[in-house]
Amino acid sequence: MGQKAGRRRLGPLAGLMVAVLVGVGCAAGGVGGEGDPQGQPPEQQPRQQQPRGSADPQQTRADGTTSVAEFKEDFNGAVGGAQQYWTAQFKASGERFRPIRRVIPYQRGGEVACGDQPLPRNNAVYCSAGDFIAYDVNWSVQAFRKIGDAFVFYLLGHEYAHGVQVRLGIRYSYTIQQELQADCMAGAWIGDSVRDKSLTLQDGDLDELREGLLAVGDDPDQPWFAEGAHGTAEQRTEAFFRGYEKSLDACDLG
């Protein structure tokens, strides 16, 4: 999956693995909190840092690629694609879009914090106060290799959607509402990009993406009203594909 310039195809996912995907979420401050990444002042933070990875070059992902460089290429393509998409959406509404300030890879739990909440390993998060997305790069590269580039686009699209929610002033009483809307918005971005031919899918990719969404649902015993609830597997799948098929009109943006 990639942008029109040097357009890439979404490679076969060959089964999405619960063990890899259960960490997808917005823990430790998701769309709230105060603070910036630890270790350097905000003005010294680059707008976007390159992922640092130490994954085994002999380990392959589902569609046969092995390079951390390819992960960087796809991830950077996803960031650029999301920025272009939301810039166009805001412009169509007569508004100016302010891109998310930074996308920051980290390798250790606690290396980056959103306010006073250190981010754990195996996760990705949008922090509104610092206006940044942070993600565990080793976990992301592992998922990229085992699953394929669709994971990268879904992960980035979901977190970028949280930044858009902040820009639109959207807040809900329950986190499950915020999370399912972000799934819908990620689906709209991917679906609209496929329709305008800036992204290309291969046969079977949607079925395998659906399988992956089923793997990231909350535990069946998780109360829907609990802080941090993201939605059941069925709810998350329905939200994503509602956006994918019907675009942003289906995402209740107001």
mmCIF file of C-alpha atoms in Angstrom:
data_model
loop_
_atom_site.group_PDB
_atom_site.id
_atom_site.type_symbol
_atom_site.label_atom_id
_atom_site.label_comp_id
_atom_site.label_asym_id
_atom_site.label_seq_id
_atom_site.Cartn_x
_atom_site.Cartn_y
_atom_site.Cartn_z
ATOM 1 C CA MET A 1 0.000 0.000 0.000
ATOM 2 C CA GLY A 2 1.422 3.402 -0.890
ATOM 3 C CA GLN A 3 0.995 6.764 -2.470
ATOM 4 C CA LYS A 4 0.440 7.535 -6.136
ATOM 5 C CA ALA A 5 4.008 8.735 -6.586
ATOM 6 C CA GLY A 6 5.837 5.447 -6.930
ATOM 7 C CA ARG A 7 2.559 3.741 -6.123
ATOM 8 C CA ARG A 8 2.841 0.469 -4.212
ATOM 9 C CA ARG A 9 0.438 -2.373 -3.737
ATOM 10 C CA LEU A 10 -0.889 -3.622 -0.449
ATOM 11 C CA GLY A 11 0.890 -6.931 -0.051
ATOM 12 C CA PRO A 12 -0.800 -10.192 1.000
ATOM 13 C CA LEU A 13 -1.244 -10.248 4.759
ATOM 14 C CA ALA A 14 -1.379 -14.043 5.103
ATOM 15 C CA GLY A 15 -3.236 -14.015 8.392
ATOM 16 C CA LEU A 16 -3.178 -11.309 11.053
ATOM 17 C CA MET A 17 -1.901 -12.472 14.424
ATOM 18 C CA VAL A 18 -3.598 -11.688 17.707
ATOM 19 C CA ALA A 19 -0.315 -11.810 19.601
ATOM 20 C CA VAL A 20 1.105 -9.024 17.457
ATOM 21 C CA LEU A 21 -1.950 -6.808 17.259
ATOM 22 C CA VAL A 22 -3.431 -6.789 20.745
ATOM 23 C CA GLY A 23 -1.306 -3.776 21.651
ATOM 24 C CA VAL A 24 -2.874 -1.511 19.054
ATOM 25 C CA GLY A 25 -4.462 1.264 21.007
ATOM 26 C CA CYS A 26 -4.201 4.654 22.560
ATOM 27 C CA ALA A 27 -3.131 3.953 26.104
ATOM 28 C CA ALA A 28 -1.263 6.435 28.297
ATOM 29 C CA GLY A 29 -2.856 9.679 27.305
ATOM 30 C CA GLY A 30 -4.292 8.997 23.859
ATOM 31 C CA VAL A 31 -6.101 12.272 23.262
ATOM 32 C CA GLY A 32 -5.334 13.978 26.538
ATOM 33 C CA GLY A 33 -2.567 14.755 28.986
ATOM 34 C CA GLU A 34 0.172 17.332 29.310
ATOM 35 C CA GLY A 35 3.705 17.083 28.090
ATOM 36 C CA ASP A 36 6.216 16.331 25.381
ATOM 37 C CA PRO A 37 8.595 13.469 24.719
ATOM 38 C CA GLN A 38 11.137 13.082 27.466
ATOM 39 C CA GLY A 39 14.793 13.797 26.889
ATOM 40 C CA GLN A 40 14.802 16.917 24.725
ATOM 41 C CA PRO A 41 12.868 20.202 24.657
ATOM 42 C CA PRO A 42 10.053 20.588 22.131
ATOM 43 C CA GLU A 43 11.883 23.057 19.919
ATOM 44 C CA GLN A 44 14.680 20.542 19.349
ATOM 45 C CA GLN A 45 12.325 17.788 18.275
ATOM 46 C CA PRO A 46 12.367 17.192 14.507
ATOM 47 C CA ARG A 47 9.022 17.245 12.768
ATOM 48 C CA GLN A 48 9.479 13.586 11.936
ATOM 49 C CA GLN A 49 12.159 11.189 13.070
ATOM 50 C CA GLN A 50 13.146 8.102 11.157
ATOM 51 C CA PRO A 51 12.303 4.786 12.848
ATOM 52 C CA ARG A 52 15.210 3.017 14.481
ATOM 53 C CA GLY A 53 14.980 -0.737 14.231
ATOM 54 C CA SER A 54 17.108 -3.702 15.187
ATOM 55 C CA ALA A 55 14.993 -6.470 13.723
ATOM 56 C CA ASP A 56 16.575 -9.600 12.272
ATOM 57 C CA PRO A 57 17.143 -8.989 8.534
ATOM 58 C CA GLN A 58 16.568 -12.690 7.859
ATOM 59 C CA GLN A 59 12.996 -12.512 9.177
ATOM 60 C CA THR A 60 10.511 -11.963 6.370
ATOM 61 C CA ARG A 61 7.050 -10.478 6.332
ATOM 62 C CA ALA A 62 4.095 -12.097 4.636
ATOM 63 C CA ASP A 63 4.680 -10.656 1.170
ATOM 64 C CA GLY A 64 8.378 -11.545 1.159
ATOM 65 C CA THR A 65 10.014 -8.244 2.096
ATOM 66 C CA THR A 66 12.751 -8.120 4.712
ATOM 67 C CA SER A 67 14.098 -4.596 4.852
ATOM 68 C CA VAL A 68 13.675 -2.122 7.669
ATOM 69 C CA ALA A 69 14.114 0.479 4.917
ATOM 70 C CA GLU A 70 10.859 -0.758 3.380
ATOM 71 C CA PHE A 71 9.122 -0.300 6.720
ATOM 72 C CA LYS A 72 10.415 3.277 6.832
ATOM 73 C CA GLU A 73 9.256 3.870 3.270
ATOM 74 C CA ASP A 74 5.762 2.554 3.963
ATOM 75 C CA PHE A 75 5.472 4.335 7.298
ATOM 76 C CA ASN A 76 6.614 7.634 5.843
ATOM 77 C CA GLY A 77 4.211 7.100 2.955
ATOM 78 C CA ALA A 78 1.365 6.558 5.401
ATOM 79 C CA VAL A 79 2.252 9.735 7.308
ATOM 80 C CA GLY A 80 2.435 11.747 4.101
ATOM 81 C CA GLY A 81 -0.763 10.244 2.758
ATOM 82 C CA ALA A 82 -2.725 10.975 5.931
ATOM 83 C CA GLN A 83 -1.443 14.546 5.991
ATOM 84 C CA GLN A 84 -2.397 15.112 2.351
ATOM 85 C CA TYR A 85 -5.825 13.549 2.852
ATOM 86 C CA TRP A 86 -6.763 15.621 5.879
ATOM 87 C CA THR A 87 -5.321 18.788 4.345
ATOM 88 C CA ALA A 88 -7.639 18.278 1.362
ATOM 89 C CA GLN A 89 -10.643 17.509 3.583
ATOM 90 C CA PHE A 90 -10.161 20.656 5.647
ATOM 91 C CA LYS A 91 -9.576 22.767 2.534
ATOM 92 C CA ALA A 92 -12.834 21.493 1.031
ATOM 93 C CA SER A 93 -14.575 22.779 4.167
ATOM 94 C CA GLY A 94 -12.868 26.147 3.914
ATOM 95 C CA GLU A 95 -10.490 25.432 6.777
ATOM 96 C CA ARG A 96 -6.720 25.254 7.041
ATOM 97 C CA PHE A 97 -5.325 21.964 8.354
ATOM 98 C CA ARG A 98 -2.430 22.003 10.798
ATOM 99 C CA PRO A 99 -0.478 18.726 10.430
ATOM 100 C CA ILE A 100 0.475 16.754 13.507
ATOM 101 C CA ARG A 101 3.785 18.176 14.703
ATOM 102 C CA ARG A 102 5.872 15.031 15.124
ATOM 103 C CA VAL A 103 5.864 11.283 14.654
ATOM 104 C CA ILE A 104 8.309 9.734 17.112
ATOM 105 C CA PRO A 105 9.624 6.165 17.240
ATOM 106 C CA TYR A 106 10.771 4.742 20.542
ATOM 107 C CA GLN A 107 12.408 1.472 21.586
ATOM 108 C CA ARG A 108 11.962 1.211 25.358
ATOM 109 C CA GLY A 109 9.014 1.559 27.700
ATOM 110 C CA GLY A 110 9.136 4.965 29.362
ATOM 111 C CA GLU A 111 11.456 6.464 26.734
ATOM 112 C CA VAL A 112 8.617 8.772 25.686
ATOM 113 C CA ALA A 113 5.902 10.134 27.942
ATOM 114 C CA CYS A 114 2.604 11.887 27.400
ATOM 115 C CA GLY A 115 2.497 14.186 30.373
ATOM 116 C CA ASP A 116 3.272 12.130 33.455
ATOM 117 C CA GLN A 117 2.304 8.872 31.758
ATOM 118 C CA PRO A 118 5.253 6.930 30.296
ATOM 119 C CA LEU A 119 4.327 5.060 27.142
ATOM 120 C CA PRO A 120 4.601 1.271 27.337
ATOM 121 C CA ARG A 121 6.218 -1.048 24.847
ATOM 122 C CA ASN A 122 4.123 -2.625 22.098
ATOM 123 C CA ASN A 123 1.893 0.357 21.576
ATOM 124 C CA ALA A 124 1.161 3.485 19.571
ATOM 125 C CA VAL A 125 -0.467 6.652 20.860
ATOM 126 C CA TYR A 126 -1.456 10.179 19.936
ATOM 127 C CA CYS A 127 -0.699 12.724 22.674
ATOM 128 C CA SER A 128 -2.715 15.907 22.254
ATOM 129 C CA ALA A 129 -0.735 18.222 24.533
ATOM 130 C CA GLY A 130 2.511 17.613 22.639
ATOM 131 C CA ASP A 131 0.616 17.044 19.387
ATOM 132 C CA PHE A 132 2.659 13.976 18.483
ATOM 133 C CA ILE A 133 2.222 10.339 17.565
ATOM 134 C CA ALA A 134 4.654 7.938 19.238
ATOM 135 C CA TYR A 135 5.060 4.266 18.485
ATOM 136 C CA ASP A 136 7.233 1.351 19.561
ATOM 137 C CA VAL A 137 9.357 0.923 16.449
ATOM 138 C CA ASN A 138 10.572 -2.624 17.202
ATOM 139 C CA TRP A 139 7.020 -3.847 17.733
ATOM 140 C CA SER A 140 5.859 -2.032 14.617
ATOM 141 C CA VAL A 141 8.616 -3.509 12.449
ATOM 142 C CA GLN A 142 7.815 -6.984 13.798
ATOM 143 C CA ALA A 143 4.152 -6.525 12.919
ATOM 144 C CA PHE A 144 5.076 -5.111 9.509
ATOM 145 C CA ARG A 145 7.113 -8.210 8.715
ATOM 146 C CA LYS A 146 4.584 -10.715 9.996
ATOM 147 C CA ILE A 147 1.504 -8.980 8.630
ATOM 148 C CA GLY A 148 2.345 -6.539 5.868
ATOM 149 C CA ASP A 149 2.049 -2.863 5.131
ATOM 150 C CA ALA A 150 -1.694 -2.715 5.770
ATOM 151 C CA PHE A 151 -0.895 -2.792 9.477
ATOM 152 C CA VAL A 152 1.245 0.322 9.110
ATOM 153 C CA PHE A 153 -1.480 2.235 7.281
ATOM 154 C CA TYR A 154 -4.212 1.193 9.704
ATOM 155 C CA LEU A 155 -2.080 1.974 12.765
ATOM 156 C CA LEU A 156 -1.010 5.397 11.521
ATOM 157 C CA GLY A 157 -4.478 6.209 10.191
ATOM 158 C CA HIS A 158 -6.131 5.461 13.532
ATOM 159 C CA GLU A 159 -3.694 7.564 15.550
ATOM 160 C CA TYR A 160 -3.728 10.409 13.014
ATOM 161 C CA ALA A 161 -7.507 10.433 13.304
ATOM 162 C CA HIS A 162 -7.168 11.211 17.000
ATOM 163 C CA GLY A 163 -5.181 14.299 16.077
ATOM 164 C CA VAL A 164 -7.949 15.319 13.697
ATOM 165 C CA GLN A 165 -10.534 14.826 16.440
ATOM 166 C CA VAL A 166 -8.599 17.279 18.611
ATOM 167 C CA ARG A 167 -8.445 19.812 15.783
ATOM 168 C CA LEU A 168 -12.206 19.497 15.315
ATOM 169 C CA GLY A 169 -12.872 19.810 19.044
ATOM 170 C CA ILE A 170 -14.503 16.382 19.235
ATOM 171 C CA ARG A 171 -14.728 14.880 22.703
ATOM 172 C CA TYR A 172 -16.976 12.111 23.899
ATOM 173 C CA SER A 173 -18.050 10.982 27.344
ATOM 174 C CA TYR A 174 -16.606 7.498 26.787
ATOM 175 C CA THR A 175 -13.336 6.482 25.184
ATOM 176 C CA ILE A 176 -15.076 3.754 23.178
ATOM 177 C CA GLN A 177 -16.871 6.463 21.198
ATOM 178 C CA GLN A 178 -13.597 8.259 20.482
ATOM 179 C CA GLU A 179 -11.867 5.041 19.426
ATOM 180 C CA LEU A 180 -14.601 3.707 17.156
ATOM 181 C CA GLN A 181 -14.823 7.073 15.428
ATOM 182 C CA ALA A 182 -11.040 6.976 14.866
ATOM 183 C CA ASP A 183 -11.436 3.509 13.323
ATOM 184 C CA CYS A 184 -14.118 4.889 11.016
ATOM 185 C CA MET A 185 -11.915 7.844 10.054
ATOM 186 C CA ALA A 186 -8.979 5.548 9.314
ATOM 187 C CA GLY A 187 -11.275 3.452 7.129
ATOM 188 C CA ALA A 188 -12.495 6.564 5.291
ATOM 189 C CA TRP A 189 -8.934 7.675 4.566
ATOM 190 C CA ILE A 190 -7.943 4.270 3.185
ATOM 191 C CA GLY A 191 -11.199 3.787 1.281
ATOM 192 C CA ASP A 192 -11.152 7.247 -0.272
ATOM 193 C CA SER A 193 -7.496 6.776 -1.226
ATOM 194 C CA VAL A 194 -8.318 3.493 -2.953
ATOM 195 C CA ARG A 195 -11.189 5.156 -4.796
ATOM 196 C CA ASP A 196 -9.023 8.016 -6.020
ATOM 197 C CA LYS A 197 -6.333 5.480 -6.995
ATOM 198 C CA SER A 198 -3.615 6.896 -4.773
ATOM 199 C CA LEU A 199 -3.578 3.504 -3.010
ATOM 200 C CA THR A 200 -3.934 0.065 -4.569
ATOM 201 C CA LEU A 201 -5.260 -3.153 -3.043
ATOM 202 C CA GLN A 202 -4.657 -6.711 -4.135
ATOM 203 C CA ASP A 203 -7.354 -9.372 -4.214
ATOM 204 C CA GLY A 204 -8.093 -10.697 -0.739
ATOM 205 C CA ASP A 205 -6.517 -7.787 1.146
ATOM 206 C CA LEU A 206 -9.808 -6.530 2.541
ATOM 207 C CA ASP A 207 -10.657 -9.962 3.932
ATOM 208 C CA GLU A 208 -7.280 -10.153 5.603
ATOM 209 C CA LEU A 209 -7.595 -6.596 6.936
ATOM 210 C CA ARG A 210 -10.971 -7.605 8.363
ATOM 211 C CA GLU A 211 -9.284 -10.543 10.066
ATOM 212 C CA GLY A 212 -6.790 -8.148 11.626
ATOM 213 C CA LEU A 213 -9.516 -5.832 12.911
ATOM 214 C CA LEU A 214 -11.187 -8.809 14.561
ATOM 215 C CA ALA A 215 -7.931 -9.391 16.429
ATOM 216 C CA VAL A 216 -7.734 -5.936 18.029
ATOM 217 C CA GLY A 217 -11.087 -5.875 19.788
ATOM 218 C CA ASP A 218 -11.434 -5.535 23.524
ATOM 219 C CA ASP A 219 -11.692 -8.597 25.715
ATOM 220 C CA PRO A 220 -15.339 -9.740 25.776
ATOM 221 C CA ASP A 221 -15.424 -9.078 29.524
ATOM 222 C CA GLN A 222 -14.321 -5.447 29.141
ATOM 223 C CA PRO A 223 -17.193 -3.084 30.030
ATOM 224 C CA TRP A 224 -18.025 -0.768 27.154
ATOM 225 C CA PHE A 225 -17.983 2.213 29.508
ATOM 226 C CA ALA A 226 -14.529 1.454 30.970
ATOM 227 C CA GLU A 227 -11.773 4.066 30.554
ATOM 228 C CA GLY A 228 -9.648 2.991 27.615
ATOM 229 C CA ALA A 229 -12.284 0.758 26.018
ATOM 230 C CA HIS A 230 -11.865 0.597 22.241
ATOM 231 C CA GLY A 231 -14.805 -1.614 21.282
ATOM 232 C CA THR A 232 -15.425 -5.255 20.575
ATOM 233 C CA ALA A 233 -13.896 -6.924 17.549
ATOM 234 C CA GLU A 234 -17.228 -6.678 15.766
ATOM 235 C CA GLN A 235 -17.673 -2.999 16.653
ATOM 236 C CA ARG A 236 -14.192 -2.055 15.474
ATOM 237 C CA THR A 237 -14.578 -3.984 12.231
ATOM 238 C CA GLU A 238 -17.956 -2.428 11.553
ATOM 239 C CA ALA A 239 -16.667 1.075 12.290
ATOM 240 C CA PHE A 240 -13.636 0.737 10.029
ATOM 241 C CA PHE A 241 -15.512 -0.698 7.078
ATOM 242 C CA ARG A 242 -18.371 1.766 7.476
ATOM 243 C CA GLY A 243 -15.813 4.505 6.908
ATOM 244 C CA TYR A 244 -14.066 2.532 4.186
ATOM 245 C CA GLU A 245 -17.280 2.066 2.208
ATOM 246 C CA LYS A 246 -19.129 5.337 2.912
ATOM 247 C CA SER A 247 -16.315 7.804 3.611
ATOM 248 C CA LEU A 248 -16.367 10.456 6.340
ATOM 249 C CA ASP A 249 -20.124 10.962 6.117
ATOM 250 C CA ALA A 250 -20.428 7.721 8.064
ATOM 251 C CA CYS A 251 -18.147 8.857 10.915
ATOM 252 C CA ASP A 252 -20.411 11.374 12.704
ATOM 253 C CA LEU A 253 -17.979 14.267 12.475
ATOM 254 C CA GLY A 254 -20.779 16.763 12.876
#
